[in-house]
Short mmCIF file of C-alpha atoms in Angstrom, two decimals:
data_model
loop_
_atom_site.label_atom_id
_atom_site.label_comp_id
_atom_site.label_asym_id
_atom_site.label_seq_id
_atom_site.Cartn_x
_atom_site.Cartn_y
_atom_site.Cartn_z
CA MET A 27 172.21 5.75 -59.47
CA ARG A 28 169.30 7.76 -60.86
CA LEU A 29 166.61 9.41 -58.73
CA ALA A 30 163.17 10.26 -60.08
CA LEU A 31 161.76 13.09 -57.96
CA ASN A 32 160.04 16.19 -59.34
CA GLU A 33 163.02 16.08 -61.69
CA GLU A 34 165.34 13.26 -62.61
CA TRP A 35 168.81 13.35 -61.08
CA ALA A 36 171.91 11.38 -61.99
CA VAL A 37 173.78 10.77 -58.75
CA GLY A 38 177.56 10.69 -58.77
CA ALA A 39 180.35 10.45 -56.22
CA ARG A 40 179.93 11.00 -52.51
CA ILE A 41 181.14 14.46 -51.48
CA GLY A 42 180.28 14.61 -47.79
CA GLY A 43 177.95 13.65 -44.98
CA GLY A 44 177.93 12.42 -41.42
CA GLY A 45 175.94 10.25 -39.05
CA PHE A 46 172.58 11.42 -40.36
CA GLY A 47 172.86 11.44 -44.11
CA ALA A 48 175.33 11.18 -46.95
CA VAL A 49 175.80 13.86 -49.63
CA PHE A 50 176.44 13.08 -53.30
CA GLU A 51 177.05 15.18 -56.37
CA ALA A 52 174.15 15.15 -58.84
CA GLU A 53 173.07 16.58 -62.19
CA ASN A 54 169.71 16.92 -63.92
CA PRO A 55 169.11 16.51 -67.69
CA ALA A 56 169.56 20.25 -68.19
CA GLY A 57 173.09 20.00 -66.81
CA GLU A 58 172.29 21.77 -63.54
CA LYS A 59 174.75 20.76 -60.82
CA ALA A 60 173.34 19.95 -57.40
CA ALA A 61 174.03 18.15 -54.14
CA VAL A 62 171.77 15.28 -53.07
CA LYS A 63 171.45 14.38 -49.40
CA LEU A 64 170.11 10.93 -48.50
CA VAL A 65 168.72 10.70 -44.97
CA PRO A 66 167.78 7.26 -43.60
CA LYS A 67 164.19 6.75 -42.50
CA THR A 68 164.11 5.80 -38.83
CA PRO A 69 161.36 4.94 -36.31
CA GLY A 70 159.93 7.92 -34.45
CA THR A 71 160.72 10.44 -37.16
CA GLU A 72 158.62 12.18 -39.78
CA ARG A 73 159.42 13.62 -43.18
CA GLU A 74 158.21 17.08 -42.08
CA MET A 75 161.05 17.32 -39.55
CA LEU A 76 163.45 17.79 -42.45
CA PHE A 77 161.53 20.54 -44.21
CA THR A 78 161.12 24.15 -43.09
CA ASP A 79 159.54 27.02 -45.00
CA LEU A 80 162.49 29.33 -45.62
CA ASP A 81 161.08 31.47 -48.43
CA GLY A 82 162.35 35.03 -48.05
CA VAL A 83 165.08 34.13 -45.55
CA ARG A 84 168.44 35.54 -46.53
CA ASN A 85 171.57 33.43 -46.79
CA VAL A 86 170.14 29.94 -46.53
CA VAL A 87 170.70 27.00 -48.88
CA PRO A 88 167.30 26.20 -50.42
CA VAL A 89 165.90 22.73 -51.08
CA ILE A 90 165.15 22.69 -54.82
CA ASP A 91 163.74 19.16 -55.02
CA SER A 92 162.81 16.41 -52.57
CA GLY A 93 161.22 13.01 -52.25
CA GLU A 94 162.12 9.50 -51.16
CA HIS A 95 164.14 6.59 -52.46
CA GLU A 96 163.77 3.13 -50.95
CA ASP A 97 164.38 3.59 -47.19
CA GLN A 98 165.78 7.12 -47.45
CA TRP A 99 164.48 10.67 -47.66
CA VAL A 100 166.03 12.72 -50.45
CA LEU A 101 166.91 16.43 -50.32
CA VAL A 102 168.31 18.20 -53.39
CA MET A 103 170.14 21.50 -52.94
CA PRO A 104 172.22 23.78 -55.19
CA ARG A 105 175.86 22.72 -55.37
CA ALA A 106 177.84 25.09 -53.17
CA GLU A 107 181.38 26.16 -53.93
CA LYS A 108 182.69 24.91 -50.58
CA SER A 109 181.92 24.77 -46.87
CA LEU A 110 183.31 27.13 -44.29
CA ARG A 111 185.16 24.15 -42.79
CA ASP A 112 186.88 23.60 -46.16
CA HIS A 113 187.75 27.30 -46.26
CA LEU A 114 189.24 27.21 -42.76
CA GLN A 115 191.28 24.12 -43.60
CA GLU A 116 192.63 25.92 -46.67
CA HIS A 117 193.40 29.28 -45.04
CA GLY A 118 193.44 28.83 -41.26
CA GLN A 119 192.24 31.74 -39.12
CA LEU A 120 190.69 34.53 -41.15
CA PRO A 121 191.64 38.21 -41.32
CA LEU A 122 189.29 40.57 -39.52
CA ASN A 123 187.41 41.93 -42.53
CA GLU A 124 186.75 38.45 -43.94
CA ALA A 125 185.67 37.05 -40.57
CA VAL A 126 183.22 39.94 -40.07
CA ALA A 127 181.81 39.35 -43.57
CA VAL A 128 181.23 35.65 -42.83
CA LEU A 129 179.63 36.40 -39.46
CA SER A 130 177.42 39.10 -40.97
CA ASP A 131 176.08 36.67 -43.58
CA VAL A 132 175.26 34.11 -40.90
CA ALA A 133 173.78 36.74 -38.56
CA GLU A 134 171.51 37.94 -41.39
CA ALA A 135 170.14 34.42 -41.74
CA LEU A 136 169.64 34.05 -37.98
CA ALA A 137 167.88 37.42 -37.79
CA ASP A 138 165.40 36.34 -40.48
CA LEU A 139 164.95 32.94 -38.83
CA LYS A 140 164.08 34.57 -35.51
CA ASP A 141 161.06 36.20 -37.18
CA ARG A 142 159.96 32.70 -38.28
CA GLU A 143 160.68 31.21 -34.84
CA VAL A 144 162.99 28.71 -36.53
CA VAL A 145 166.03 27.35 -34.68
CA HIS A 146 168.84 25.73 -36.65
CA ARG A 147 170.24 23.78 -33.66
CA ASP A 148 173.46 22.65 -35.37
CA LEU A 149 175.32 25.76 -36.49
CA LYS A 150 178.95 24.89 -37.30
CA PRO A 151 181.42 25.49 -40.18
CA GLU A 152 180.36 22.27 -41.91
CA ASN A 153 176.82 23.65 -42.23
CA VAL A 154 177.85 27.07 -43.57
CA LEU A 155 178.30 26.93 -47.36
CA LEU A 156 179.57 29.45 -49.92
CA LEU A 157 176.75 29.87 -52.44
CA GLY A 158 176.26 32.78 -54.84
CA GLY A 159 178.94 34.87 -53.16
CA HIS A 160 177.41 34.59 -49.67
CA TRP A 161 177.98 32.25 -46.74
CA CYS A 162 174.69 30.41 -46.27
CA LEU A 163 173.21 28.10 -43.63
CA ALA A 164 172.38 24.54 -44.65
CA ASP A 165 171.00 21.35 -43.10
CA PHE A 166 167.87 22.76 -41.48
CA GLY A 167 165.93 20.11 -39.61
CA ILE A 168 168.75 17.56 -39.54
CA ALA A 169 169.49 18.13 -35.83
CA ARG A 170 165.80 17.91 -34.94
CA TYR A 171 165.43 14.74 -37.04
CA ALA A 172 168.55 13.19 -35.54
CA GLU A 173 167.45 13.98 -31.99
CA ALA A 174 164.12 12.22 -32.57
CA THR A 175 165.98 8.99 -33.44
CA THR A 176 167.97 8.87 -30.19
CA ALA A 177 167.17 8.06 -26.59
CA GLN A 178 165.63 10.82 -24.51
CA HIS A 179 168.65 11.51 -22.34
CA THR A 180 171.54 11.44 -24.76
CA TYR A 181 173.33 14.28 -26.48
CA LYS A 182 173.71 12.41 -29.77
CA GLY A 183 171.75 14.30 -32.39
CA ALA A 184 171.23 17.38 -30.22
CA GLY A 185 173.99 19.22 -32.07
CA SER A 186 177.76 19.13 -32.43
CA LEU A 187 179.60 18.94 -29.12
CA PRO A 188 182.07 21.83 -29.64
CA TYR A 189 179.19 24.22 -30.49
CA MET A 190 176.46 23.08 -28.06
CA ALA A 191 175.09 25.76 -25.73
CA PRO A 192 174.87 25.18 -21.96
CA GLU A 193 171.07 24.89 -22.04
CA VAL A 194 171.35 21.96 -24.47
CA TRP A 195 173.66 20.15 -22.08
CA LYS A 196 170.95 20.63 -19.42
CA TYR A 197 168.24 19.17 -21.70
CA GLN A 198 166.47 22.52 -21.96
CA ARG A 199 164.60 23.72 -25.04
CA ALA A 200 166.70 25.12 -27.87
CA THR A 201 165.86 28.70 -28.88
CA GLY A 202 167.32 31.35 -31.12
CA ALA A 203 169.78 32.10 -28.30
CA THR A 204 171.13 28.57 -28.75
CA ASP A 205 172.13 29.45 -32.31
CA ILE A 206 173.70 32.70 -31.06
CA TYR A 207 175.93 30.70 -28.70
CA ALA A 208 177.06 28.50 -31.60
CA LEU A 209 177.70 31.67 -33.61
CA GLY A 210 179.94 32.87 -30.78
CA VAL A 211 181.94 29.63 -30.92
CA LEU A 212 182.14 29.96 -34.70
CA ALA A 213 183.30 33.58 -34.48
CA TYR A 214 186.00 32.63 -31.97
CA GLU A 215 187.19 29.87 -34.29
CA LEU A 216 187.36 32.14 -37.34
CA LEU A 217 189.52 34.70 -35.57
CA GLU A 218 191.70 32.48 -33.37
CA GLY A 219 192.07 29.45 -35.62
CA ALA A 220 190.87 27.23 -32.77
CA ARG A 221 187.64 26.69 -30.86
CA PRO A 222 187.20 28.08 -27.33
CA PHE A 223 186.60 24.60 -25.91
CA THR A 224 188.53 21.60 -27.17
CA GLY A 225 187.06 18.59 -25.32
CA PRO A 226 188.08 16.07 -26.49
CA ALA A 227 185.62 13.67 -24.85
CA GLU A 228 181.89 14.33 -24.48
CA HIS A 229 182.11 14.78 -20.70
CA ASP A 230 184.99 17.24 -21.22
CA TYR A 231 182.86 19.35 -23.56
CA GLN A 232 179.98 19.24 -21.09
CA GLU A 233 182.16 20.50 -18.25
CA GLN A 234 183.78 23.16 -20.41
CA HIS A 235 180.53 24.58 -21.82
CA LEU A 236 178.83 24.60 -18.42
CA HIS A 237 181.68 25.85 -16.26
CA GLY A 238 184.72 26.71 -18.39
CA THR A 239 186.06 30.11 -19.39
CA PRO A 240 187.27 30.51 -23.00
CA PRO A 241 190.86 31.71 -23.40
CA PRO A 242 190.93 35.46 -24.11
CA LEU A 243 190.61 36.48 -27.74
CA THR A 244 193.98 37.73 -28.93
CA THR A 245 193.27 38.86 -32.50
CA ALA A 246 189.83 40.49 -32.33
CA PRO A 247 189.46 44.25 -31.75
CA PRO A 248 187.86 45.05 -28.38
CA LEU A 249 184.37 45.78 -29.76
CA LEU A 250 184.24 42.45 -31.58
CA ALA A 251 185.82 40.55 -28.68
CA ALA A 252 183.15 41.94 -26.34
CA LEU A 253 180.39 40.91 -28.76
CA ILE A 254 181.73 37.37 -29.08
CA THR A 255 182.03 37.08 -25.31
CA GLU A 256 178.40 38.16 -24.91
CA CYS A 257 177.32 35.54 -27.46
CA LEU A 258 179.00 32.96 -25.20
CA PHE A 259 177.17 34.02 -22.03
CA ARG A 260 175.88 30.98 -20.16
CA ALA A 261 172.42 32.48 -19.64
CA PRO A 262 170.48 32.37 -22.93
CA GLN A 263 168.54 35.51 -21.99
CA GLY A 264 171.76 37.47 -21.61
CA ARG A 265 172.97 36.79 -25.15
CA PRO A 266 172.31 39.43 -27.80
CA ALA A 267 169.55 38.84 -30.33
CA ALA A 268 170.56 38.07 -33.91
CA GLY A 269 169.50 41.52 -35.12
CA ASN A 270 171.63 43.14 -32.43
CA VAL A 271 174.61 40.98 -33.43
CA LEU A 272 174.17 41.98 -37.07
CA ALA A 273 173.96 45.69 -36.23
CA ARG A 274 177.06 45.56 -34.02
CA LEU A 275 179.05 43.66 -36.64
CA GLY A 276 178.32 46.56 -38.99
CA GLN A 277 179.93 48.91 -36.48
CA ILE A 278 183.23 47.04 -36.21
CA PRO A 279 185.79 49.56 -37.51
CA ALA A 280 187.99 48.55 -40.42
CA ALA A 281 190.84 50.51 -38.83
CA PRO A 282 191.90 50.17 -35.18
CA LEU A 283 190.48 52.66 -32.69
CA SER A 284 192.90 55.14 -31.20
CA GLY A 285 193.25 57.34 -28.17
CA GLY A 286 190.49 57.44 -25.60
CA LEU A 287 188.11 55.33 -27.68
CA ALA A 288 190.66 52.53 -27.88
CA ALA A 289 191.20 52.66 -24.12
CA LEU A 290 187.46 52.65 -23.50
CA ALA A 291 186.89 49.70 -25.84
CA GLN A 292 189.71 47.80 -24.16
CA ALA A 293 188.20 48.49 -20.74
CA ASN A 294 184.81 47.32 -21.97
CA GLN A 295 186.33 44.12 -23.31
CA GLY A 296 187.88 43.46 -19.92
CA ALA A 297 184.57 44.05 -18.17
CA VAL A 298 182.76 41.66 -20.50
CA ALA A 299 185.47 39.05 -20.05
CA ARG A 300 185.19 39.30 -16.25
CA GLN A 301 181.44 38.93 -16.55
CA ALA A 302 181.82 35.84 -18.71
CA GLU A 303 184.18 34.25 -16.20
CA ALA A 304 181.78 34.93 -13.35
CA ASP A 305 178.92 33.68 -15.50
CA ARG A 306 180.56 30.31 -16.10
CA ARG A 307 181.36 29.75 -12.43
CA ALA A 308 177.64 29.62 -11.65
CA SER A 309 175.94 26.34 -10.89
CA ALA A 310 175.07 24.06 -13.78
CA HIS A 311 171.64 23.48 -12.24
CA ALA A 312 169.35 26.38 -13.11
CA THR A 313 167.10 27.76 -10.38
CA GLU A 314 165.24 31.04 -10.28
CA ALA A 315 167.89 32.49 -7.97
CA ASP A 316 170.67 31.31 -10.29
CA ARG A 317 168.84 32.73 -13.31
CA ARG A 318 168.45 36.15 -11.72
CA LYS A 319 172.03 36.17 -10.49
CA THR A 320 173.35 35.34 -13.94
CA LEU A 321 171.20 38.03 -15.54
CA ALA A 322 172.26 40.52 -12.87
CA GLU A 323 175.89 39.87 -13.80
CA ALA A 324 175.02 40.45 -17.45
CA ALA A 325 173.21 43.65 -16.42
CA THR A 326 176.32 44.90 -14.61
CA THR A 327 178.53 44.24 -17.61
CA SER A 328 176.11 45.88 -20.03
CA PHE A 329 175.72 48.84 -17.65
CA SER A 330 179.50 49.32 -17.53
CA LEU A 331 179.60 49.61 -21.32
CA ILE A 332 176.85 52.25 -21.30
CA ALA A 333 178.24 54.17 -18.33
CA ASP A 334 181.81 54.29 -19.66
CA ALA A 335 180.73 55.31 -23.15
CA SER A 336 178.47 58.05 -21.77
CA LEU A 337 181.17 59.42 -19.49
CA THR A 338 183.69 59.45 -22.34
CA ALA A 339 181.28 61.43 -24.52
CA LEU A 340 180.49 63.90 -21.74
CA THR A 341 184.09 64.59 -20.80
CA ALA A 342 185.04 64.95 -24.46
CA ALA A 343 182.33 67.59 -24.89
CA ALA A 344 183.10 69.34 -21.58
CA PRO A 345 186.75 68.68 -20.67
CA SER A 346 186.66 71.20 -17.80
CA ALA A 347 183.84 69.37 -16.01
CA GLU A 348 184.46 68.00 -12.53
CA VAL A 349 184.16 64.20 -12.59
CA ARG A 350 183.68 61.96 -9.58
CA LYS A 351 183.62 58.18 -9.91
CA GLY A 352 181.06 56.28 -7.84
CA ASN A 353 180.43 52.67 -6.90
CA GLN A 354 179.73 49.90 -9.42
CA GLY A 355 180.50 52.03 -12.45
CA GLY A 356 178.46 55.07 -11.42
CA TRP A 357 179.72 58.63 -11.75
CA ALA A 358 178.86 62.30 -11.27
CA VAL A 359 179.74 65.14 -13.66
CA ARG A 360 179.50 68.71 -12.37
CA ILE A 361 179.59 71.95 -14.35
CA ASN A 362 179.02 75.13 -12.32
CA ASP A 363 175.76 74.58 -10.36
CA ALA A 364 174.52 71.67 -12.48
CA GLN A 365 175.33 68.05 -11.71
CA LEU A 366 174.52 64.93 -13.75
CA THR A 367 174.69 61.74 -11.69
CA LEU A 368 174.49 58.11 -12.75
CA SER A 369 174.12 55.66 -9.89
CA GLY A 370 175.59 52.19 -10.03
CA PRO A 371 173.17 49.33 -10.79
CA ARG A 372 171.37 47.56 -7.97
CA GLU A 373 169.74 44.16 -8.14
CA THR A 374 165.95 44.19 -7.87
CA ALA A 375 164.28 41.50 -5.78
CA PRO A 376 161.35 39.77 -7.52
CA GLU A 377 158.86 40.75 -4.82
CA VAL A 378 159.62 44.45 -5.30
CA TRP A 379 158.14 44.29 -8.77
CA ARG A 380 154.91 42.56 -7.79
CA THR A 381 151.63 43.67 -6.26
CA THR A 382 148.88 41.51 -4.83
CA SER A 383 146.35 42.61 -7.47
CA THR A 384 148.39 43.22 -10.62
CA PRO A 385 150.65 40.65 -12.30
CA ALA A 386 154.05 41.96 -13.30
CA PRO A 387 154.01 42.84 -17.02
CA PHE A 388 157.71 42.18 -17.35
CA ASP A 389 160.71 41.14 -15.28
CA VAL A 390 163.12 43.73 -13.85
CA ILE A 391 166.51 42.35 -12.86
CA ALA A 392 168.41 45.51 -11.90
CA SER A 393 167.89 49.25 -11.76
CA ALA A 394 169.88 52.47 -11.71
CA ILE A 395 169.10 56.20 -11.60
CA LEU A 396 170.17 59.01 -13.92
CA SER A 397 169.51 62.44 -12.40
CA LEU A 398 170.22 66.04 -13.29
CA LYS A 399 170.29 68.50 -10.38
CA VAL A 400 170.10 72.26 -10.93
CA PRO A 401 169.29 75.18 -8.61
CA ALA A 402 165.63 74.99 -7.53
CA ASN A 403 163.10 77.08 -9.44
CA TYR A 404 160.11 78.89 -7.93
CA HIS A 405 158.08 75.63 -7.98
CA GLY A 406 160.73 73.93 -5.89
CA TYR A 407 161.82 71.55 -8.63
CA GLU A 408 165.54 70.86 -8.69
CA GLY A 409 165.91 69.03 -12.00
CA ARG A 410 164.86 65.67 -13.38
CA SER A 411 165.49 62.03 -12.61
CA HIS A 412 165.06 58.95 -14.81
CA SER A 413 164.96 55.25 -14.04
CA LEU A 414 167.14 52.73 -15.84
CA TRP A 415 165.79 49.19 -15.74
CA TYR A 416 167.44 46.00 -16.97
CA ALA A 417 164.29 44.18 -18.03
CA ASP A 418 162.53 42.19 -20.74
CA ALA A 419 160.15 45.12 -21.27
CA GLN A 420 159.69 44.75 -25.04
CA THR A 421 160.24 41.05 -25.76
CA GLU A 422 159.78 38.32 -23.19
CA ASP A 423 163.09 36.78 -22.03
CA GLN A 424 165.15 39.31 -24.04
CA TYR A 425 166.85 41.59 -21.49
CA GLN A 426 168.45 44.98 -21.99
CA TRP A 427 168.60 48.40 -20.32
CA PHE A 428 165.58 50.70 -20.71
CA GLU A 429 165.22 54.35 -19.68
CA THR A 430 161.91 55.63 -18.30
CA ALA A 431 160.53 58.44 -16.15
CA PHE A 432 157.28 59.28 -14.35
CA MET A 433 155.38 62.57 -14.22
CA ASP A 434 153.40 64.02 -11.33
CA THR A 435 150.03 65.56 -12.23
CA ARG A 436 149.33 69.20 -11.38
CA CYS A 437 146.33 68.10 -9.30
CA ALA A 438 148.46 66.24 -6.81
CA PRO A 439 151.31 67.45 -4.61
CA PRO A 440 154.71 66.44 -5.96
CA ARG A 441 156.29 63.39 -4.36
CA GLU A 442 159.79 64.75 -4.80
CA PRO A 443 161.52 67.81 -6.30
CA TRP A 444 162.11 66.21 -9.69
CA SER A 445 160.08 66.35 -12.87
CA PRO A 446 160.11 63.94 -14.60
CA SER A 447 161.10 61.57 -11.79
CA ARG A 448 162.34 58.01 -11.54
CA SER A 449 160.50 55.14 -9.92
CA THR A 450 162.11 53.88 -6.75
CA LEU A 451 160.72 50.36 -7.39
CA THR A 452 159.22 49.96 -3.93
CA THR A 453 156.41 47.57 -3.10
CA ASN A 454 154.01 50.54 -3.09
CA HIS A 455 154.65 51.24 -6.77
CA ALA A 456 152.35 49.46 -9.18
CA PRO A 457 154.00 48.53 -12.49
CA PRO A 458 152.66 49.58 -15.87
CA SER A 459 149.89 47.41 -17.22
CA ALA A 460 151.52 46.05 -20.37
CA ARG A 461 154.85 45.04 -21.85
CA GLY A 462 156.43 47.57 -24.21
#
C-alpha cells in the first residue's frame, strides 16, 4: 500500500497496534524509515483530537506527517528502536540506575506537558518508545479519541486498566496528576518486574485501584520507594507534580545510604507506606470531607518526612542537645537556655480559614508551629514563631507545606512575645488577599 500525504509513503508489514489503530512500517522515497498509524474514523470524533502541539516538549515522539486514507486518519512518526514493553519483555525488571533513567525521561516529558496543560491519559510501557537515545512518550490524543467513540459510562477508551488512576474510575476529569499515577504504576513495574495491581478482570482493577494497597516495594531504595508511593496516592492533589518527581529522581543516590541517613530514609518509607494504606481505605465516593481527610493524611506523611529530616540535621550538628519527642511527629531540641520546638500537625477546619467578607485565597488543610524560645529581652520578646501550613498557596489544587510568619507593627501593642509570630488560624484572623 502507498499513502500520498505531504510525502509519499510505502507501507509495509504491521508492527503493532491495538483497539484504536494499527501500526505499520513505512518508508519514503528518500529511504527514511517511519511508523504509520492508521486510526479508524468513527462517529462523534474529530481529527483534531489526535493532534496536539508538542513543539519544544522534551522526550515525545513527534508526528512528522499526517492526513487521511479512505475511512482512516493517518499519523506518521519516526521509527523507534523499540517500546519499553519490548525492553521489559527482553530484560525483565530493570536495575536501579536504568529504571531511574527511564523514569527521568518520562518525567521530563510530563513536566513540559504540564506547562501546556496537556494530559496524555494513557501512559504505559507500550506508549514509551526508545528514540534517539531517550525514552519518549507516544500516542498523544489516542485515549481522548477512543473515549469519544464509547458510551458515556464505560471505561473502554479511558486508558489502560492496570494504569488507570482512581479519579478515572470515578468518571472524574483527567489531569496531570492522572499521568503521575500511571507513572507510579510504571515505576513500580520497572523495579519489581510486576505491576502493583494485577486484576485480572475490569471490576478487579476497579476495586484494587480504589481501595487496594500495593505490595511493598522490595528492590527500590527508600527515597525512591517513598516517591513511587506518593505517586500512587488516591487523592490527585496529594501526588507530586511532574517537576517535583523529576527533581527527586535526580536526588536518588547511586550508592546505598548508610548510617543515620539510611535509617531515616527507611523510616520515611514506612511512614509513606502507612499513609498510602490509610489513603486507599477511604471511601470510593469523593465528598468534601473525604477530600480533606485524604489530604490531611498526605499532610501528615509529608510533615513526618520534613520533621525527621530536620531533627536528624539538628542532632548531627549539635549532638549534645537535649531532644524530646512530641505528638504526631513533633519534637523539641534544647541547648542551654534556647529551645527550638516543632509542634505536630493539626487539621484545619474549613470555616477557620474563612471570613464573612473575604473569600479564602487558598485552602489550608493542616497547620503546625515552629518556634524558637530564648530568654526574654528588654522588650519582652522571647524569640520567634513561624506557621507551617499545608495548603495550595502557590498553585490551585497542588498542596505542600509552606512556612510563613507575621510581624507586629511598632504602633500597636504586641499580641504575644514573639517576633515574627505565627498565625493561630482562628476565625478572627483574616487571610492574605491573594494566592502566592
